[in-house]
Short mmCIF file of C-alpha atoms in Angstrom, two decimals:
data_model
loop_
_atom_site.label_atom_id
_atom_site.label_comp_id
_atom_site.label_asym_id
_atom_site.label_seq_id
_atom_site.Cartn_x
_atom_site.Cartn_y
_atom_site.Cartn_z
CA UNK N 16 0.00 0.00 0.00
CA UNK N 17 0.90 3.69 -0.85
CA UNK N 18 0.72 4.79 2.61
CA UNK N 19 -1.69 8.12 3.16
CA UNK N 20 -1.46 10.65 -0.09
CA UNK N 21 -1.69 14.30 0.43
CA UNK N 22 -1.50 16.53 -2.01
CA UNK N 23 -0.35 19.08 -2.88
CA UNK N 24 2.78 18.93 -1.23
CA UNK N 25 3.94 22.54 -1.02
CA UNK N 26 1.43 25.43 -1.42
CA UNK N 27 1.67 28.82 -1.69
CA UNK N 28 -0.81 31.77 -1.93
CA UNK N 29 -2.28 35.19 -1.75
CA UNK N 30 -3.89 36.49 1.29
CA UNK N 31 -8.05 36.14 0.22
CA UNK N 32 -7.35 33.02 -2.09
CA UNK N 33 -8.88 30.18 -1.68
CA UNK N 34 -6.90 26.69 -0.89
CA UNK N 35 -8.02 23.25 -1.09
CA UNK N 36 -5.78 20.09 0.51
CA UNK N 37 -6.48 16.54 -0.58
CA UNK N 38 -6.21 13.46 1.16
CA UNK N 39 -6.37 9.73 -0.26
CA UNK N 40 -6.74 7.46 3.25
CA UNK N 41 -5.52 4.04 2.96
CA UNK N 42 -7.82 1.64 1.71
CA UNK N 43 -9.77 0.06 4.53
CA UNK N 44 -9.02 2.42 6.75
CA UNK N 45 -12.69 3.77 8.12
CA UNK N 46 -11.17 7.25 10.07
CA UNK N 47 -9.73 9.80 8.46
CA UNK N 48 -8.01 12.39 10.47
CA UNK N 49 -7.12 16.35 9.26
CA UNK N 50 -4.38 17.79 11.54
CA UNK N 51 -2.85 21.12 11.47
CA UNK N 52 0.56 21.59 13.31
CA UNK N 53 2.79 25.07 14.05
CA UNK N 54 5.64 25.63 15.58
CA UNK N 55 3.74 27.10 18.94
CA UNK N 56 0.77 24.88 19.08
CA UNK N 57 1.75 21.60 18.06
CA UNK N 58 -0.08 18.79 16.55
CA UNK N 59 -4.26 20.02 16.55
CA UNK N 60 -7.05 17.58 15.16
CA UNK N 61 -9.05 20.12 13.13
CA UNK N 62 -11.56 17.36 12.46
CA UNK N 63 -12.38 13.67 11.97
CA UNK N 64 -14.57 11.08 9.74
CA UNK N 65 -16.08 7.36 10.63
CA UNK N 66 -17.16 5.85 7.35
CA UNK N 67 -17.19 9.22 5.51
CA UNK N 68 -19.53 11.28 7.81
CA UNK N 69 -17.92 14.19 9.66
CA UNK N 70 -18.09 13.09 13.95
CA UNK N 71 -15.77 15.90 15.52
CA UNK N 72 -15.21 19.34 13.95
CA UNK N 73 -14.75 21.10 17.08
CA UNK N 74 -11.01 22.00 15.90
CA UNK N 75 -11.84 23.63 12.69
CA UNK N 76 -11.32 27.54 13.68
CA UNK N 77 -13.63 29.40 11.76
CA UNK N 78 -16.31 29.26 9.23
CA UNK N 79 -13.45 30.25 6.52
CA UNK N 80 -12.49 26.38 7.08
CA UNK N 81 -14.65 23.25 5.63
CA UNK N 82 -13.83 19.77 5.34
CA UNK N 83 -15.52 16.79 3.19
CA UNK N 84 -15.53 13.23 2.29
CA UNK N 85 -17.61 12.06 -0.01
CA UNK N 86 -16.37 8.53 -0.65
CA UNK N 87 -14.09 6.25 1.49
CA UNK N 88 -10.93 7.10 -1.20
CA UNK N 89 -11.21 10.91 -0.86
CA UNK N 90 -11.12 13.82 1.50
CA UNK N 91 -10.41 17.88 0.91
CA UNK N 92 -9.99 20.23 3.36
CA UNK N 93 -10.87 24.07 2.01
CA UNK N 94 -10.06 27.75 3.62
CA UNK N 95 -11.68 30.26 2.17
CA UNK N 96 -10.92 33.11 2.44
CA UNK N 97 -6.80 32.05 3.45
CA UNK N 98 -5.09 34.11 5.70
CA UNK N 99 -1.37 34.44 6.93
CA UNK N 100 -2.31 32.80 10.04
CA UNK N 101 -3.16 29.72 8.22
CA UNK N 102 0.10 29.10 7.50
CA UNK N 103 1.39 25.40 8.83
CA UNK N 104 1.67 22.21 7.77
CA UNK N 105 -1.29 20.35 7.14
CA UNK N 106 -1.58 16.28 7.87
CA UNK N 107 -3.81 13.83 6.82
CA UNK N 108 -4.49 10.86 8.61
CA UNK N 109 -6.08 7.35 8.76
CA UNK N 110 -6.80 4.17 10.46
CA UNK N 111 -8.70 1.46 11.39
CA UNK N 112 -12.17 0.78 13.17
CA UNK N 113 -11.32 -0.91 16.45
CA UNK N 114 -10.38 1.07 19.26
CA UNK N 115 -6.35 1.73 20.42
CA UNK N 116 -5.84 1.86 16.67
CA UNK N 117 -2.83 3.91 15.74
CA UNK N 118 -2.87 6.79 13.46
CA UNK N 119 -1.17 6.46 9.93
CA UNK N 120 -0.28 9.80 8.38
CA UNK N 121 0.63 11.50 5.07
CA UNK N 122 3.41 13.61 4.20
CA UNK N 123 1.81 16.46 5.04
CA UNK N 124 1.27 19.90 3.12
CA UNK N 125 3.21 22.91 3.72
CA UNK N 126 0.93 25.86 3.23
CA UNK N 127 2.21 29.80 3.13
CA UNK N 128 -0.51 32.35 3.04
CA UNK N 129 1.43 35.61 2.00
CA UNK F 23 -7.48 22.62 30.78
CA UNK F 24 -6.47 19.50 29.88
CA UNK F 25 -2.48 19.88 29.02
CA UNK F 26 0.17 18.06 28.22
CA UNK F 27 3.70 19.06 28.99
CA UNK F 28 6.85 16.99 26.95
CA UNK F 29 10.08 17.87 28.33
CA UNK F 30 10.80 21.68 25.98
CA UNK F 31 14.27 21.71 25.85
CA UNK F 32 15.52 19.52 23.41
CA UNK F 33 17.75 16.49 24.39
CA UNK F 34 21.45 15.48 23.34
CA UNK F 35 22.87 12.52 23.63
CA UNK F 36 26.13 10.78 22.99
CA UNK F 37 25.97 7.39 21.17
CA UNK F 38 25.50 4.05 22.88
CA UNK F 39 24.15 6.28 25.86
CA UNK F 40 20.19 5.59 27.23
CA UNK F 41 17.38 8.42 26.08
CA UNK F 42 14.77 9.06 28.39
CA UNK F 43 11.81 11.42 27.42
CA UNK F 44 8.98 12.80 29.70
CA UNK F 45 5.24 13.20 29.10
CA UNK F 46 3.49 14.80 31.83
CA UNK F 47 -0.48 15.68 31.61
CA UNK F 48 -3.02 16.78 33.64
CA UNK F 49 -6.47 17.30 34.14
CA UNK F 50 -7.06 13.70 31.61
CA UNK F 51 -7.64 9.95 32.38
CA UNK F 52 -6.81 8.59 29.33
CA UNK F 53 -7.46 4.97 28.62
CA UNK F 54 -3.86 4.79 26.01
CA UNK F 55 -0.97 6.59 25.71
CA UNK F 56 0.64 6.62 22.22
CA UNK F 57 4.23 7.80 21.20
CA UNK F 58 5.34 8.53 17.50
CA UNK F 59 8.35 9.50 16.13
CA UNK F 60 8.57 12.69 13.52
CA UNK F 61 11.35 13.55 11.16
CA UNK F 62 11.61 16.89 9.74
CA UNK F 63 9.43 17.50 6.36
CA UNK F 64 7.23 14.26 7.37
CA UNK F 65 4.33 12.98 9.28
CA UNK F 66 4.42 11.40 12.58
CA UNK F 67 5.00 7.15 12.60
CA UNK F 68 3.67 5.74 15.32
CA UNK F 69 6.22 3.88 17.80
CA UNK F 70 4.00 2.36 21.07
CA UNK F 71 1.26 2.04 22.73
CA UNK F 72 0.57 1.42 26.63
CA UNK F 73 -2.29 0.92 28.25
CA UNK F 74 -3.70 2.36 31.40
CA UNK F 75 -3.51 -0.78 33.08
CA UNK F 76 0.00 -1.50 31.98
CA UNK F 77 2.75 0.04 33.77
CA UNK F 78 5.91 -1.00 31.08
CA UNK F 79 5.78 -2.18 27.41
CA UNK F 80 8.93 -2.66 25.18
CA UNK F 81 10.09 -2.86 21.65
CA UNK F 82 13.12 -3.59 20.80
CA UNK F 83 15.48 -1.16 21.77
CA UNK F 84 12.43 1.44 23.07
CA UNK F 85 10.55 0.77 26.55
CA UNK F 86 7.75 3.06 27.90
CA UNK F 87 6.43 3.09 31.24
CA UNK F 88 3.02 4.54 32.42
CA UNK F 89 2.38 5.47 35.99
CA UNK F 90 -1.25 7.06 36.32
CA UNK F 91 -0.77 8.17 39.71
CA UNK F 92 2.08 10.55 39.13
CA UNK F 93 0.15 11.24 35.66
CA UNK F 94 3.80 10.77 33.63
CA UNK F 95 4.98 8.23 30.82
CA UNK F 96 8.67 7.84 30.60
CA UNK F 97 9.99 6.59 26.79
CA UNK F 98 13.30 5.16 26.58
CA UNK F 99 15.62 4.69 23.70
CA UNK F 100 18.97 2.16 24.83
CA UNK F 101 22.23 1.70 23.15
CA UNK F 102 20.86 5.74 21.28
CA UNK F 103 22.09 5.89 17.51
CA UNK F 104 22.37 8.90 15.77
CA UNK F 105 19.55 7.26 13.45
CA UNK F 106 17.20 7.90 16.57
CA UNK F 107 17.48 11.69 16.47
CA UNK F 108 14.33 12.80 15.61
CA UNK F 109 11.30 14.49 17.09
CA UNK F 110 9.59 12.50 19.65
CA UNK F 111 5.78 12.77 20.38
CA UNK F 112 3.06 12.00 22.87
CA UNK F 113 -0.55 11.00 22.67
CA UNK F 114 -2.99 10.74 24.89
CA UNK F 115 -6.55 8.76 24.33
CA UNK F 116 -9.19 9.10 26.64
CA UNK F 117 -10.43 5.56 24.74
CA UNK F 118 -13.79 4.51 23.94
CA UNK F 119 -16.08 5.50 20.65
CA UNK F 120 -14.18 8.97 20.66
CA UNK F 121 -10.83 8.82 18.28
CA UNK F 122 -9.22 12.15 19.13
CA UNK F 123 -5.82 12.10 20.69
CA UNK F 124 -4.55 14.81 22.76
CA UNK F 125 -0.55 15.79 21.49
CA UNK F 126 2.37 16.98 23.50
CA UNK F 127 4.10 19.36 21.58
CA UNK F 128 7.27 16.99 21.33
CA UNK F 129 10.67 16.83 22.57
CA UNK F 130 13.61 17.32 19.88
CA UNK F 131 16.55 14.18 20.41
CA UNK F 132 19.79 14.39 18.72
CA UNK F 133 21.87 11.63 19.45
CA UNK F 134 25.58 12.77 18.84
CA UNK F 135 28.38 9.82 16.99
#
């Protein structure tokens, strides 16, 4: 297996744009996991998925930030508009439906808002 | 607040010498307690997991204890290589149907040849 796929790897935008992450979990895999980590704050589950329907979005900031799923294979995470405060890496993550299952995650994306 | 406090400064070490990493939390009960391992430009790769009941579990050359009374995991690297310098992290999991981990913010290791 591929692992977790993120893409893109490296982004970089305007103030006001609007940015969209993708995530591929691995296949089987029934939680899917968006993370957002800084310097300052560490690792911080924006939200999570069971079987493609959104259970905890308590850590998404702000209506600027939405996250979907609409098939087992596929996730994006949007901001809209971006801001320089956004800026951080990004991580996708996945794993399996019993409990005490470890996380598996992606290479991340490395997002500058300018 | 629930916090989590991994030891800030980050840790050198010469070669062939023991690592030893704190995790400290409070105001939590968690039911798990994960640690990964994080190089730079790449996600975090899980290592162990311990169990609230369980008070040491090993893997090879890493051994983590858990000691709910003084709220504190210890994670231990033996016979260090510079291959184990890295960025260590831990996770805590209250257990159950909820999934989301609490992270410490991580502790840096270089281990020096």
């Amino acid at each position: 297996d591929a692992g977790v796929i993120q893409s893109p790897r490296h982004e970089v935008t305007e103030m006001g744009q609007e940015v969209t992450l993708r995530c591929k979990p691995i296949s089987g895999h029934d939680y899917l996991f968006w993370y957002r980590q800084t310097m300052m704050r560490g690792l911080e589950l924006l939200i999570y998925f069971n079987n493609n329907v959104p259970i905890d979005d308590s850590g998404m900031p702000e209506d600027r930030f939405s996250a979907k799923m609409p098939n087992a294979s596929f996730s994006t995470l949007k901001i809209q508009p971006s801001e320089p405060r956004d800026s951080a890496v990004y991580f996708c993550a996945s794993s399996l439906p019993s409990s005490q299952e470890t996380q598996y995650f992606g290479p991340g994306t490395r997002l500058l808002v300018l | 607040s629930q916090k989590i406090e991994q030891n800030s400064e980050a840790l050198n070490i010469q070669e062939g010498k023991t690592a030893t990493l704190t995790c400290n939390y409070t105001n939590y009960s968690p039911a798990y307690l994960q640690w990964y391992r994080q190089d730079p430009g790449r996600g975090p790769v899980f290592l162990l997991l311990i169990r609230e009941n369980e008070k040491e579990k090993r893997k090879e050359r890493l051994k983590v204890t858990f000691d709910t009374t003084l709220k504190q995991s210890l994670f231990h690297i033996t016979a260090s290589q510079p291959a184990d310098s890295a960025t260590y992290l831990c996770a805590l999991d209250k257990g159950g149907n909820n999934r989301k981990l609490i992270w410490g913010l991580g502790t840096s290791l270089a281990v020096n040849p």
